[in-house]
């Protein structure tokens, strides 16, 4: 049995070596390149592929895998929004994900973004760089004075809620599915409009679908409180960047913590030398602001997460190749 892996980074190699040692019956080969039509032929001879990328999985790349009789794809991450399920079904692919590699990694990052904005850390950092060791005017706000709207109470959203409650914040939540634990605490509001109305901070933890693309748009922002903070550690396309920039310009939005951005692949994953050289005016606009914190889709990036991403994705691919049904199988027929 052979598995070919795409996009393997140095930080993943120790966990991959451990997995190989525990699975001597599986031949593993890999590349640091992501899966594209150009790199798809590298998988020739394999029975399955393991991948991780934020770029779209194109039909032509999948067709080449198909030509080599490869029908098993295991991604090392949660979100499946960069696949076209019709392509997967047409080409008879089985897909697995790693739905729970470490929700704490992302939840902690989201709460840290909030805290850095509330305590005006980017402004303090700039003051420190200028040798300015004074307090004023960078006075902060406390979590316990905030009402925080958590959109999506799945694996990540629920950990966000637990951490925020530790800080004494008031939490309201919205989800199309009601989790019994969150329901029991009486945190759900009936609509996004109600969540926007009550919250000083809004944090997104929902998957991206065609139906919720740009859910944070001009209309949604107009329904929010003046001086709201917006945190996005889910998917960039959930927010209309033009509307976000307009909201920041008008002061309606006090700040934003953005681990993901619309069109992030034009900027993330590369070294630009300085913000001025970023080839995307909207992302540059956001990254230059002291009340906006941009991180390069790194909320997931912890040692624990990386280890679990490797182990679960390779386990899942092996199970698929053996013709069995892993618990991580994605329902692409939905
Ligand atoms: P999850 O599936 O456990 O939870 C998602 C929740 O969203 C579910 O409770 C679901 O009912 C709810 N939901 C779906 N559509 C909704 C809608 N339109 N309105 C309200 N609620 C809706 O997923 P998770 O593990 O909590 O991850 C959430 C998202 O976070 C992922 O889909 C992925 O896009 C993103 N993510 C980002 C990173 C990162 O590094 N920034 C890492 C992992 C995941
Ligand atoms: C996910 O797991 O869905 C992420 O967003 C992490 C990223 C490395 C793709």
Coordinates of C-alpha atoms and ligand atoms in Angstrom, one line a residue:
X1 CA 0.0 0.0 0.0
X2 CA 1.3 3.5 -0.9
X3 CA 0.3 6.9 0.3
X4 CA 1.6 10.1 -1.4
X5 CA 1.4 13.3 0.6
X6 CA 1.3 16.9 -0.7
X7 CA 2.4 20.1 1.0
X8 CA 4.5 18.4 3.7
X9 CA 6.4 21.0 5.7
X10 CA 9.5 20.5 7.9
X11 CA 7.5 20.9 11.1
X12 CA 5.3 18.0 10.1
X13 CA 8.2 15.6 9.4
X14 CA 8.8 14.3 13.0
X15 CA 5.1 13.3 13.3
X16 CA 5.2 11.8 9.8
X17 CA 8.3 9.7 10.8
X18 CA 6.5 8.5 13.9
X19 CA 3.5 7.5 11.8
X20 CA 5.6 5.6 9.3
X21 CA 7.4 3.7 12.1
X22 CA 4.0 2.7 13.5
X23 CA 2.8 1.6 10.0
X24 CA 5.7 -0.2 8.4
X25 CA 3.3 -1.9 5.9
X26 CA 2.6 1.5 4.3
X27 CA 5.0 3.1 1.8
X28 CA 4.9 6.9 2.1
X29 CA 6.3 9.4 -0.3
X30 CA 5.8 13.2 -0.3
X31 CA 6.4 16.6 -1.7
X32 CA 6.4 20.1 -0.3
X33 CA 4.3 21.2 -3.3
X34 CA 0.5 21.5 -3.0
X35 CA -1.8 19.4 -5.2
X36 CA -2.2 21.0 -8.6
X37 CA -2.6 19.7 -12.2
X38 CA 1.2 20.1 -12.4
X39 CA 2.0 18.1 -9.3
X40 CA -0.8 15.5 -9.5
X41 CA 1.4 13.1 -11.6
X42 CA 3.8 12.8 -8.6
X43 CA 1.2 10.5 -6.9
X44 CA 1.3 7.9 -9.7
X45 CA 1.5 4.5 -8.2
X46 CA -0.1 5.5 -4.9
X47 CA -3.4 4.2 -3.6
X48 CA -4.3 7.4 -1.8
X49 CA -3.2 11.0 -1.2
X50 CA -2.9 13.1 1.9
X51 CA -3.1 16.9 1.4
X52 CA -3.3 20.3 3.0
X53 CA -3.8 23.6 1.2
X54 CA -6.0 26.7 1.2
X55 CA -5.9 27.0 -2.6
X56 CA -8.8 25.3 -4.5
X57 CA -8.6 21.6 -5.4
X58 CA -9.0 22.0 -9.2
X59 CA -11.0 19.5 -11.3
X60 CA -8.0 19.0 -13.7
X61 CA -5.8 18.0 -10.7
X62 CA -8.4 15.5 -9.5
X63 CA -8.9 14.1 -13.0
X64 CA -5.1 13.3 -13.2
X65 CA -5.3 11.5 -9.8
X66 CA -8.3 9.6 -11.3
X67 CA -6.3 8.6 -14.3
X68 CA -3.8 6.9 -11.9
X69 CA -6.7 5.1 -10.3
X70 CA -6.4 7.1 -7.1
X71 CA -9.8 7.6 -5.4
X72 CA -8.9 8.3 -1.8
X73 CA -8.1 11.8 -0.5
X74 CA -7.4 12.7 3.1
X75 CA -7.0 16.3 4.0
X76 CA -5.0 17.2 7.1
X77 CA -7.4 20.0 8.1
X78 CA -11.0 20.8 9.1
X79 CA -12.5 23.0 6.3
X80 CA -13.6 21.3 3.0
X81 CA -14.7 24.6 1.3
X82 CA -11.9 24.5 -1.3
X83 CA -13.4 21.3 -2.8
X84 CA -16.2 21.2 -5.4
X85 CA -18.2 18.2 -4.1
X86 CA -19.7 17.7 -7.6
X87 CA -16.2 17.1 -8.9
X88 CA -15.5 14.6 -6.1
X89 CA -18.7 12.7 -6.8
X90 CA -18.3 12.8 -10.6
X91 CA -14.8 11.3 -10.2
X92 CA -15.8 8.9 -7.4
X93 CA -13.5 10.2 -4.7
X94 CA -13.7 9.3 -1.0
X95 CA -12.7 12.3 1.1
X96 CA -11.8 12.4 4.8
X97 CA -10.9 15.4 6.9
X98 CA -9.5 15.9 10.4
X99 CA -12.6 17.4 12.1
X100 CA -11.1 17.8 15.6
X101 CA -7.3 18.1 15.5
X102 CA -7.3 20.7 18.3
X103 CA -10.2 23.2 18.5
X104 CA -8.3 24.8 21.4
X105 CA -5.6 26.0 19.1
X106 CA -8.1 28.1 17.0
X107 CA -10.2 29.1 20.0
X108 CA -7.2 30.4 22.0
X109 CA -6.1 32.4 19.0
X110 CA -9.5 34.0 18.6
X111 CA -9.6 35.0 22.3
X112 CA -6.1 36.3 22.1
X113 CA -7.0 38.5 19.1
X114 CA -9.9 39.9 21.1
X115 CA -7.6 40.6 24.1
X116 CA -4.9 42.3 22.0
X117 CA -7.5 44.6 20.5
X118 CA -9.2 45.3 23.9
X119 CA -5.9 46.2 25.5
X120 CA -4.7 48.1 22.4
X121 CA -1.5 46.0 22.2
X122 CA -0.5 47.0 18.6
X123 CA -0.6 50.7 19.7
X124 CA 1.5 49.9 22.8
X125 CA 3.9 47.9 20.6
X126 CA 4.3 50.9 18.4
X127 CA 4.9 53.2 21.4
X128 CA 7.5 50.8 22.8
X129 CA 9.3 50.8 19.4
X130 CA 9.4 54.6 19.7
X131 CA 10.8 54.5 23.2
X132 CA 7.4 55.8 24.6
X133 CA 6.8 54.1 27.9
X134 CA 3.7 56.1 28.9
X135 CA 0.1 55.0 29.5
X136 CA -2.1 57.6 27.8
X137 CA -4.0 57.5 25.5
X138 CA -3.9 53.7 25.2
X139 CA -6.5 52.9 27.8
X140 CA -8.0 49.4 27.4
X141 CA -11.3 47.6 28.0
X142 CA -11.9 44.4 30.1
X143 CA -13.4 41.2 28.8
X144 CA -15.9 41.1 31.7
X145 CA -17.5 44.3 30.4
X146 CA -18.1 42.8 27.0
X147 CA -21.0 40.9 25.5
X148 CA -19.4 38.6 23.0
X149 CA -21.5 37.1 20.1
X150 CA -20.2 33.6 19.1
X151 CA -21.4 32.6 15.6
X152 CA -21.2 28.8 15.4
X153 CA -21.1 26.6 18.5
X154 CA -19.3 23.6 17.0
X155 CA -16.0 22.3 18.3
X156 CA -14.2 25.6 18.1
X157 CA -17.0 28.0 19.1
X158 CA -17.8 26.0 22.3
X159 CA -14.1 26.2 23.5
X160 CA -14.2 30.0 22.7
X161 CA -17.3 30.2 24.9
X162 CA -15.6 28.3 27.8
X163 CA -12.5 30.5 27.7
X164 CA -14.5 33.7 27.5
X165 CA -16.6 32.6 30.5
X166 CA -13.4 32.2 32.4
X167 CA -12.6 35.8 31.8
X168 CA -16.1 36.7 33.0
X169 CA -17.5 37.9 29.7
X170 CA -21.2 37.7 28.8
X171 CA -21.6 35.3 25.9
X172 CA -24.5 35.1 23.4
X173 CA -24.5 32.5 20.6
X174 CA -26.1 31.7 17.3
X175 CA -26.1 28.4 15.4
X176 CA -28.5 26.7 13.0
X177 CA -28.1 23.6 15.2
X178 CA -28.5 24.0 19.0
X179 CA -25.9 22.2 21.1
X180 CA -27.5 20.9 24.3
X181 CA -24.8 22.2 26.6
X182 CA -25.0 25.7 25.2
X183 CA -28.8 25.5 25.1
X184 CA -28.9 24.5 28.8
X185 CA -26.9 27.6 29.7
X186 CA -29.5 29.7 27.8
X187 CA -26.9 31.4 25.5
X188 CA -28.6 31.1 22.2
X189 CA -30.4 34.0 20.5
X190 CA -32.9 33.3 17.8
X191 CA -31.3 35.2 14.9
X192 CA -28.0 36.8 13.7
X193 CA -29.8 40.2 13.9
X194 CA -30.4 39.7 17.6
X195 CA -26.7 38.6 18.1
X196 CA -25.5 41.7 16.2
X197 CA -27.8 43.9 18.3
X198 CA -26.5 42.6 21.7
X199 CA -22.8 42.1 21.0
X200 CA -19.7 44.4 21.5
X201 CA -17.5 41.7 19.9
X202 CA -18.5 39.2 17.2
X203 CA -16.5 36.1 16.5
X204 CA -17.0 33.8 13.6
X205 CA -16.7 30.0 13.9
X206 CA -18.9 28.6 11.1
X207 CA -17.9 26.7 7.9
X208 CA -18.0 28.6 4.6
X209 CA -20.8 27.7 2.2
X210 CA -22.2 29.4 -0.9
X211 CA -25.1 30.5 1.3
X212 CA -23.0 32.4 3.9
X213 CA -20.4 34.0 1.7
X214 CA -20.1 37.7 2.8
X215 CA -22.5 37.1 5.6
X216 CA -20.8 40.1 7.3
X217 CA -21.7 42.7 4.7
X218 CA -22.8 46.3 4.7
X219 CA -26.3 45.4 6.0
X220 CA -25.1 43.1 8.7
X221 CA -22.6 45.8 9.9
X222 CA -25.4 48.4 10.0
X223 CA -27.2 46.1 12.5
X224 CA -24.2 45.9 14.8
X225 CA -23.5 48.2 17.8
X226 CA -21.3 51.3 17.2
X227 CA -17.7 50.4 18.2
X228 CA -18.1 46.7 17.6
X229 CA -15.0 44.4 17.2
X230 CA -15.1 41.7 14.6
X231 CA -13.0 38.5 14.9
X232 CA -12.6 36.0 12.1
X233 CA -10.7 32.8 12.5
X234 CA -13.1 30.8 10.3
X235 CA -12.9 31.6 6.5
X236 CA -12.1 35.0 4.9
X237 CA -15.0 34.9 2.4
X238 CA -17.4 35.1 5.3
X239 CA -16.6 38.9 5.4
X240 CA -17.1 41.4 2.6
X241 CA -13.7 43.2 2.9
X242 CA -15.0 46.4 1.3
X243 CA -17.8 46.6 3.9
X244 CA -15.3 45.9 6.7
X245 CA -13.0 48.7 5.5
X246 CA -15.9 51.1 5.2
X247 CA -17.0 50.2 8.7
X248 CA -13.5 50.8 10.1
X249 CA -13.2 54.1 8.2
X250 CA -16.5 55.3 9.7
X251 CA -15.6 54.2 13.2
X252 CA -18.7 51.9 13.3
X253 CA -16.2 49.1 13.7
X254 CA -13.6 49.7 16.5
X255 CA -11.3 47.0 15.4
X256 CA -10.9 43.6 13.8
X257 CA -8.8 40.5 14.4
X258 CA -8.4 38.6 11.1
X259 CA -6.7 35.2 10.8
X260 CA -8.4 34.7 7.5
X261 CA -9.2 37.0 4.6
X262 CA -11.0 37.0 1.3
X263 CA -8.3 36.3 -1.4
X264 CA -5.7 35.5 1.4
X265 CA -3.8 33.2 -1.0
X266 CA -2.6 36.3 -2.9
X267 CA -0.6 37.3 0.2
X268 CA -0.3 34.5 2.9
X269 CA 2.5 32.0 2.9
X270 CA 5.1 34.3 1.4
X271 CA 7.7 36.8 2.8
X272 CA 7.1 40.3 1.4
X273 CA 9.7 42.2 3.3
X274 CA 7.3 44.9 4.3
X275 CA 3.6 45.6 4.3
X276 CA 4.1 48.2 1.5
X277 CA 5.0 45.4 -0.8
X278 CA 1.8 43.3 -0.3
X279 CA 0.2 42.9 -3.8
X280 CA -3.3 43.2 -2.5
X281 CA -4.6 46.7 -1.7
X282 CA -7.4 45.6 0.5
X283 CA -5.2 43.4 2.7
X284 CA -2.6 46.1 2.7
X285 CA -5.2 48.6 3.9
X286 CA -6.2 46.4 6.7
X287 CA -2.7 45.3 7.8
X288 CA -1.6 48.9 8.0
X289 CA -4.2 49.8 10.7
X290 CA -3.3 49.8 14.4
X291 CA -6.8 48.7 15.3
X292 CA -6.7 45.6 12.9
X293 CA -4.6 42.5 13.7
X294 CA -3.9 40.3 10.7
X295 CA -2.4 36.8 11.2
X296 CA -1.6 34.5 8.3
X297 CA -4.2 31.8 8.8
X298 CA -2.0 30.5 11.7
X299 CA -4.7 30.0 14.3
X300 CA -4.3 26.2 13.9
X301 CA -0.5 26.3 14.0
X302 CA 0.4 24.5 17.3
X303 CA 2.5 21.5 18.0
X304 CA -0.5 19.5 19.2
X305 CA -2.5 20.4 16.2
X306 CA 0.2 19.5 13.7
X307 CA 0.8 16.1 15.3
X308 CA -2.9 15.3 15.3
X309 CA -3.4 16.5 11.7
X310 CA -0.7 14.1 10.5
X311 CA -1.7 11.1 12.5
X312 CA -5.4 11.3 11.8
X313 CA -5.1 12.1 8.1
X314 CA -2.7 9.2 7.5
X315 CA -4.8 6.8 9.6
X316 CA -7.9 7.8 7.6
X317 CA -6.2 7.4 4.3
X318 CA -5.0 3.9 5.2
X319 CA -8.5 2.9 6.4
X320 CA -9.9 4.2 3.0
X321 CA -7.3 2.2 1.0
X322 CA -8.2 -0.9 3.0
X323 CA -11.8 -0.4 1.7
X324 CA -13.2 0.5 5.1
X325 CA -15.2 3.5 6.3
X326 CA -13.3 5.9 8.7
X327 CA -15.2 8.0 11.2
X328 CA -13.6 11.1 9.5
X329 CA -15.4 10.4 6.1
X330 CA -16.9 13.6 4.7
X331 CA -20.4 13.3 3.3
X332 CA -19.9 14.8 -0.1
X333 CA -23.5 13.9 -1.2
X334 CA -25.0 16.6 1.1
Ligands
LIG1 P1 -17.8 22.4 13.5 O1 -18.4 21.7 12.3 O2 -17.5 21.7 14.7 O3 -18.8 23.6 13.9 C1 -19.4 24.5 13.0 C2 -20.7 24.9 13.5 O4 -21.3 25.9 12.6 C3 -21.8 23.8 13.7 O5 -22.3 23.8 15.0 C4 -22.8 24.2 12.6 O6 -24.1 23.8 13.1 C5 -22.7 25.7 12.6 N1 -23.2 26.3 11.3 C6 -23.1 25.8 10.1 N2 -23.6 26.7 9.2 C7 -24.1 27.8 10.0 C8 -24.7 29.0 9.7 N3 -25.0 29.3 8.4 N4 -25.1 29.8 10.7 C9 -24.8 29.4 12.0 N5 -24.2 28.3 12.3 C10 -23.8 27.5 11.3 O7 -16.5 23.2 13.0 P2 -15.3 23.8 13.8 O8 -14.3 22.8 14.1 O9 -15.9 24.6 15.0 O10 -14.7 24.8 12.8 C11 -15.4 25.9 12.3 C12 -14.7 26.5 11.1 O11 -13.4 27.0 11.5 C13 -14.2 25.4 10.0 O12 -15.3 25.1 9.1 C14 -13.1 26.1 9.3 O13 -13.6 26.9 8.2 C15 -12.5 27.1 10.4 N6 -11.2 26.7 10.8 C16 -10.2 27.7 10.8 C17 -8.9 27.3 11.2 C18 -7.8 28.4 11.2 O14 -6.7 28.0 11.4 N7 -8.1 29.6 11.1 C19 -8.7 26.1 11.7 C20 -9.7 25.1 11.7 C21 -11.0 25.5 11.3
LIG2 C1 -8.7 24.2 8.8 O1 -8.3 23.2 9.4 O2 -9.8 24.2 8.2 C2 -7.8 25.3 8.6 O3 -8.3 26.4 8.3 C3 -6.4 25.2 8.8 C4 -5.6 25.5 7.6 C5 -4.2 24.9 7.7 C6 -6.2 25.0 6.3

